[in-house]
mmCIF file of C-alpha atoms in Angstrom:
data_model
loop_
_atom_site.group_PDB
_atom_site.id
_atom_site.type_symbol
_atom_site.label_atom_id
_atom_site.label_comp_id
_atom_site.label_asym_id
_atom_site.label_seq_id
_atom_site.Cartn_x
_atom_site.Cartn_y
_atom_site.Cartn_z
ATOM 1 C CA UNK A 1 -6.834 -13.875 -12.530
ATOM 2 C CA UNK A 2 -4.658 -11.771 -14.864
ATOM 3 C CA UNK A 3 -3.624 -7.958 -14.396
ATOM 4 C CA UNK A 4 -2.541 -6.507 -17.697
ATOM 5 C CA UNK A 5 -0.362 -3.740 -17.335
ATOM 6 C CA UNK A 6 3.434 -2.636 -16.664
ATOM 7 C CA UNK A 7 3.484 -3.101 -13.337
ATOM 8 C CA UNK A 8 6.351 -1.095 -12.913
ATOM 9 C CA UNK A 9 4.848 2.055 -14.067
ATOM 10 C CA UNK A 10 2.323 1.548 -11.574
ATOM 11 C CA UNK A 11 3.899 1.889 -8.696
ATOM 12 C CA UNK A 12 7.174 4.030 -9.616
ATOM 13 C CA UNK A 13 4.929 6.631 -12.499
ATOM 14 C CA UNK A 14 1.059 6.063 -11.235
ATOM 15 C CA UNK A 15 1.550 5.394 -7.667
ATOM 16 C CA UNK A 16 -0.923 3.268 -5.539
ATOM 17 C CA UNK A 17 -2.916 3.200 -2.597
ATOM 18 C CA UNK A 18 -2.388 0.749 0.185
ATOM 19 C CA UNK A 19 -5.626 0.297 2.371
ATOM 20 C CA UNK A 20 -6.107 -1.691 5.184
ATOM 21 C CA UNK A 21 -8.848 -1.879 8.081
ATOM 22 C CA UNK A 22 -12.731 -2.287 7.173
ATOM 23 C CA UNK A 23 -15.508 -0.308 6.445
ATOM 24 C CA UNK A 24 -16.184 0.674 9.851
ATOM 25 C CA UNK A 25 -12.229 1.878 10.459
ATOM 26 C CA UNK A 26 -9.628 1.995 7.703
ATOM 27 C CA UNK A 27 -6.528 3.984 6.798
ATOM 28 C CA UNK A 28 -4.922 4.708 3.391
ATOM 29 C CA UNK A 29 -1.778 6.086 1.964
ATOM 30 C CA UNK A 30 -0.012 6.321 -1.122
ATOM 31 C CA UNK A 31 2.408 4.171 -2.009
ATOM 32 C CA UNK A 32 5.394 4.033 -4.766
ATOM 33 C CA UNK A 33 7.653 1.523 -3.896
ATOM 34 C CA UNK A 34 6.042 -2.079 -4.419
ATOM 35 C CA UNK A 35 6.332 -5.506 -6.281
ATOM 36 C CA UNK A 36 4.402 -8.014 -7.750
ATOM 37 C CA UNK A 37 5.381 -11.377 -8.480
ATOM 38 C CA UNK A 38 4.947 -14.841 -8.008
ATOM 39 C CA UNK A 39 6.217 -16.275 -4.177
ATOM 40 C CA UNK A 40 5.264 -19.846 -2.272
ATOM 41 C CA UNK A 41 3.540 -20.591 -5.408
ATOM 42 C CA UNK A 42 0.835 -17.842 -5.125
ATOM 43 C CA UNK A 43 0.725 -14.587 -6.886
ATOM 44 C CA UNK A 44 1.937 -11.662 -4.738
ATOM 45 C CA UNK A 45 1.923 -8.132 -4.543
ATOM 46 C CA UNK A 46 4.707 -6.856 -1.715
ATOM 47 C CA UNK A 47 4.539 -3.251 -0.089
ATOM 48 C CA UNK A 48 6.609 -1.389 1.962
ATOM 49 C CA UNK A 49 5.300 0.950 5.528
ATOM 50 C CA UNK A 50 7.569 3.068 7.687
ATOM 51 C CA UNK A 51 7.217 2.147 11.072
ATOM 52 C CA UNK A 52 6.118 5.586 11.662
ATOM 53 C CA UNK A 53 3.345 5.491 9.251
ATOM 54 C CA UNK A 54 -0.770 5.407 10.491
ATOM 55 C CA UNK A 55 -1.505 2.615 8.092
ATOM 56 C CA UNK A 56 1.156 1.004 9.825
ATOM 57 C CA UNK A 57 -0.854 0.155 12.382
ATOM 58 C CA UNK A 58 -4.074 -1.404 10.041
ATOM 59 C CA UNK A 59 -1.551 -3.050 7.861
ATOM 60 C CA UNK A 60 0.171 -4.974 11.451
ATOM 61 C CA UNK A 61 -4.039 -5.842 13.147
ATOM 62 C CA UNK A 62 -5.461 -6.690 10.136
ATOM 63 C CA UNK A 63 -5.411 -9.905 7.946
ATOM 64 C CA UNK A 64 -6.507 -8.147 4.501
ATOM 65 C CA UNK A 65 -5.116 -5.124 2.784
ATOM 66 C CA UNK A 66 -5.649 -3.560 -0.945
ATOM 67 C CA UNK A 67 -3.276 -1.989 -3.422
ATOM 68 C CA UNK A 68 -5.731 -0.339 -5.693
ATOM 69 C CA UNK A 69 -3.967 2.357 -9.123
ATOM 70 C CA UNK A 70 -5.826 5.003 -10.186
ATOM 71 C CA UNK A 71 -6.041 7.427 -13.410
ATOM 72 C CA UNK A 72 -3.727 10.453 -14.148
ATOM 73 C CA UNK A 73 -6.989 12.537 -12.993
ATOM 74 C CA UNK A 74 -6.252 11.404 -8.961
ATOM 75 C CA UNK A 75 -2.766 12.077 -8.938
ATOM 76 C CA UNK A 76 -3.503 15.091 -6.686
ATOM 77 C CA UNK A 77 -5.929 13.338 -4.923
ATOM 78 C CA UNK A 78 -2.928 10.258 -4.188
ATOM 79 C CA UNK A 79 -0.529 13.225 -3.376
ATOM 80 C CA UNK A 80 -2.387 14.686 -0.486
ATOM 81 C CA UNK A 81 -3.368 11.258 0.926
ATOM 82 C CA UNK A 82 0.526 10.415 0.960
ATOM 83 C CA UNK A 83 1.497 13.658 2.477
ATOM 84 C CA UNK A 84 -0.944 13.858 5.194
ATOM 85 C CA UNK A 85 -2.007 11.694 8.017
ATOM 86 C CA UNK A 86 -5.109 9.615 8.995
ATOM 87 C CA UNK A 87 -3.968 10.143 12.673
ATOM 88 C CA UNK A 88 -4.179 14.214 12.149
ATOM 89 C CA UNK A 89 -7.349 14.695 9.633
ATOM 90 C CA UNK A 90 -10.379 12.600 8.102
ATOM 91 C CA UNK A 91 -8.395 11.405 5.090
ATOM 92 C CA UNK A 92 -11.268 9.748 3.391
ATOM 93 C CA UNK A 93 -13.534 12.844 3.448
ATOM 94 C CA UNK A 94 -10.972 15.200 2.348
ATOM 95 C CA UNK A 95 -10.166 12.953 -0.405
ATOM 96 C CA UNK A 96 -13.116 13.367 -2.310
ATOM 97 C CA UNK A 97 -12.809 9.445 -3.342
ATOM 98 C CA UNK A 98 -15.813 7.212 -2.322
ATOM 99 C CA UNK A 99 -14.567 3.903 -0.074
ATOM 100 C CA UNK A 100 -16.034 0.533 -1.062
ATOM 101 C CA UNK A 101 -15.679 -2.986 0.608
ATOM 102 C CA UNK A 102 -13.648 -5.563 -1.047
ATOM 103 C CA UNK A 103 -13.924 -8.497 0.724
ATOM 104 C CA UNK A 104 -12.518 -7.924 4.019
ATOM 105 C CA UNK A 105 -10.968 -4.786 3.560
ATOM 106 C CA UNK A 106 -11.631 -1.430 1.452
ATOM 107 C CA UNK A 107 -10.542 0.340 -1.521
ATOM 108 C CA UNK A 108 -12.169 2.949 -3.610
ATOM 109 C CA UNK A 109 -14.670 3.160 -6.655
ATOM 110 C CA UNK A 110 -12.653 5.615 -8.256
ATOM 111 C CA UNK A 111 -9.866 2.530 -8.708
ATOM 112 C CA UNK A 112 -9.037 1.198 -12.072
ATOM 113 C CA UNK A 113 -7.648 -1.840 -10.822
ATOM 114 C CA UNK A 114 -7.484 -2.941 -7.472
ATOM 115 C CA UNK A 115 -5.580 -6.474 -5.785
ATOM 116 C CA UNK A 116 -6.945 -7.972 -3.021
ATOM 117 C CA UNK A 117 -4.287 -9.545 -0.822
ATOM 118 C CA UNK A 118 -3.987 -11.690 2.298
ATOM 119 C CA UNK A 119 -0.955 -10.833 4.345
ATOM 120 C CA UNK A 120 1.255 -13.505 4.470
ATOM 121 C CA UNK A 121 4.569 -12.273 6.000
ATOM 122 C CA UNK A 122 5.985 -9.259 7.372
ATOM 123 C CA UNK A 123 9.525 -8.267 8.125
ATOM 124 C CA UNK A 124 11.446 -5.045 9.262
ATOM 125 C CA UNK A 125 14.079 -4.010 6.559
ATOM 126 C CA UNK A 126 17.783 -4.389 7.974
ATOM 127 C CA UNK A 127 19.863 -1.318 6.751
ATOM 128 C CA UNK A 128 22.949 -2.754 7.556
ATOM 129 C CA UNK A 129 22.318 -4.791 5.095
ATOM 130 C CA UNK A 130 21.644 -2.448 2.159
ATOM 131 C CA UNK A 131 24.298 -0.417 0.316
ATOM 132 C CA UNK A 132 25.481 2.672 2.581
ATOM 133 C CA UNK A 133 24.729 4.840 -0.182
ATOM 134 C CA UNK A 134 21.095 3.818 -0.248
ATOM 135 C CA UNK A 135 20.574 3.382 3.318
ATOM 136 C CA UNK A 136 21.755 7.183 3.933
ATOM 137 C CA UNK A 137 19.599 8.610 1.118
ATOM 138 C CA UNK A 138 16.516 6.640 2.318
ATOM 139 C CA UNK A 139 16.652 6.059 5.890
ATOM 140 C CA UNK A 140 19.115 8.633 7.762
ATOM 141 C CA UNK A 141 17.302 10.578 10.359
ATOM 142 C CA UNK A 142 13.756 8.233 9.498
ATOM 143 C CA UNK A 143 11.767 4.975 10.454
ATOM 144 C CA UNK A 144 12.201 2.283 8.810
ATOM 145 C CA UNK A 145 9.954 0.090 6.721
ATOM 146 C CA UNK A 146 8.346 -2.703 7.055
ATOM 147 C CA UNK A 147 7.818 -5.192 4.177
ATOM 148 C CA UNK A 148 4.641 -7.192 4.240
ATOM 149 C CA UNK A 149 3.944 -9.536 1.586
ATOM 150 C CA UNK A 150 0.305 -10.415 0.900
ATOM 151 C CA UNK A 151 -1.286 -13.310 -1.740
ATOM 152 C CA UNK A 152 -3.380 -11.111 -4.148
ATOM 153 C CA UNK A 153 -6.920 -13.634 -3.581
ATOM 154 C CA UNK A 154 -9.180 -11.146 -5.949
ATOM 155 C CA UNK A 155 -8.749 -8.562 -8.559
ATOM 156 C CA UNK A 156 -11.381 -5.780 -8.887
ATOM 157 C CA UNK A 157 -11.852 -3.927 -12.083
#
């Protein structure tokens, strides 16, 4: 497997989409804070859900979830999907982007690269343990996140 890129563009400059459920019920949103790396001696991509979040609830049930980057032409197409809810409106119809199986899970055609992961761990952020100043700009008056932490088993191209 390889992924060549600057993976920190991706998330902080291109943004993502973090998928989770299967082709009969799935949720997506978009996503800007993430990782990749190397953890338990398996390549990993890590993501981050408020508790508050819809996909929170895929990304807790289910096993498999996707981190797929698209092209500058979707950026409007990632904005709405992270500004409105899966709970409140079909997402994936408004979206205009066409859903596609990867193994277990989903992600879209329209994808230039998408990771496959397992989940392996997840764990609720403590913000007494982050700086104050951080903690107040990110989480005063919201949920908190969740980290999950899946092995990336396939990339799609």
């Amino acid at each position: 497997m390889q992924f060549d890129t600057d993976i920190f563009a991706q998330f902080d400059k291109k943004w993502a989409l973090l998928t989770a459920g299967d082709k009969e019920k799935f949720n997506t949103m978009t996503i800007s804070w993430g990782g990749l790396g190397t953890l338990w001696g398996k390549p990993v991509a890590t993501v981050y859900v408020r508790e508050s979040r819809y996909t929170h609830e895929f990304m807790d049930r289910e096993d498999y979830f996707t981190v797929s980057f698209y092209p500058e032409s979707c950026r409007r197409t990632l904005g709405v999907l992270g500004s409105k809810s899966g709970r409140d409106m079909d997402k994936m119809h408004a979206s205009g982007l066409t859903p596609k199986q990867a193994g277990k899970t989903m992600t879209f055609e329209e994808a230039e690269v998408t990771l496959v992961c397992r989940k392996l761990f997840r764990q609720k952020l403590d913000t007494a343990s982050m700086p104050k100043d951080i903690a107040e700009k990110f989480y005063e008056g919201q949920s908190d996140h969740d980290m999950f932490i899946g092995e990336v088993v396939e990339i799609l191209r």
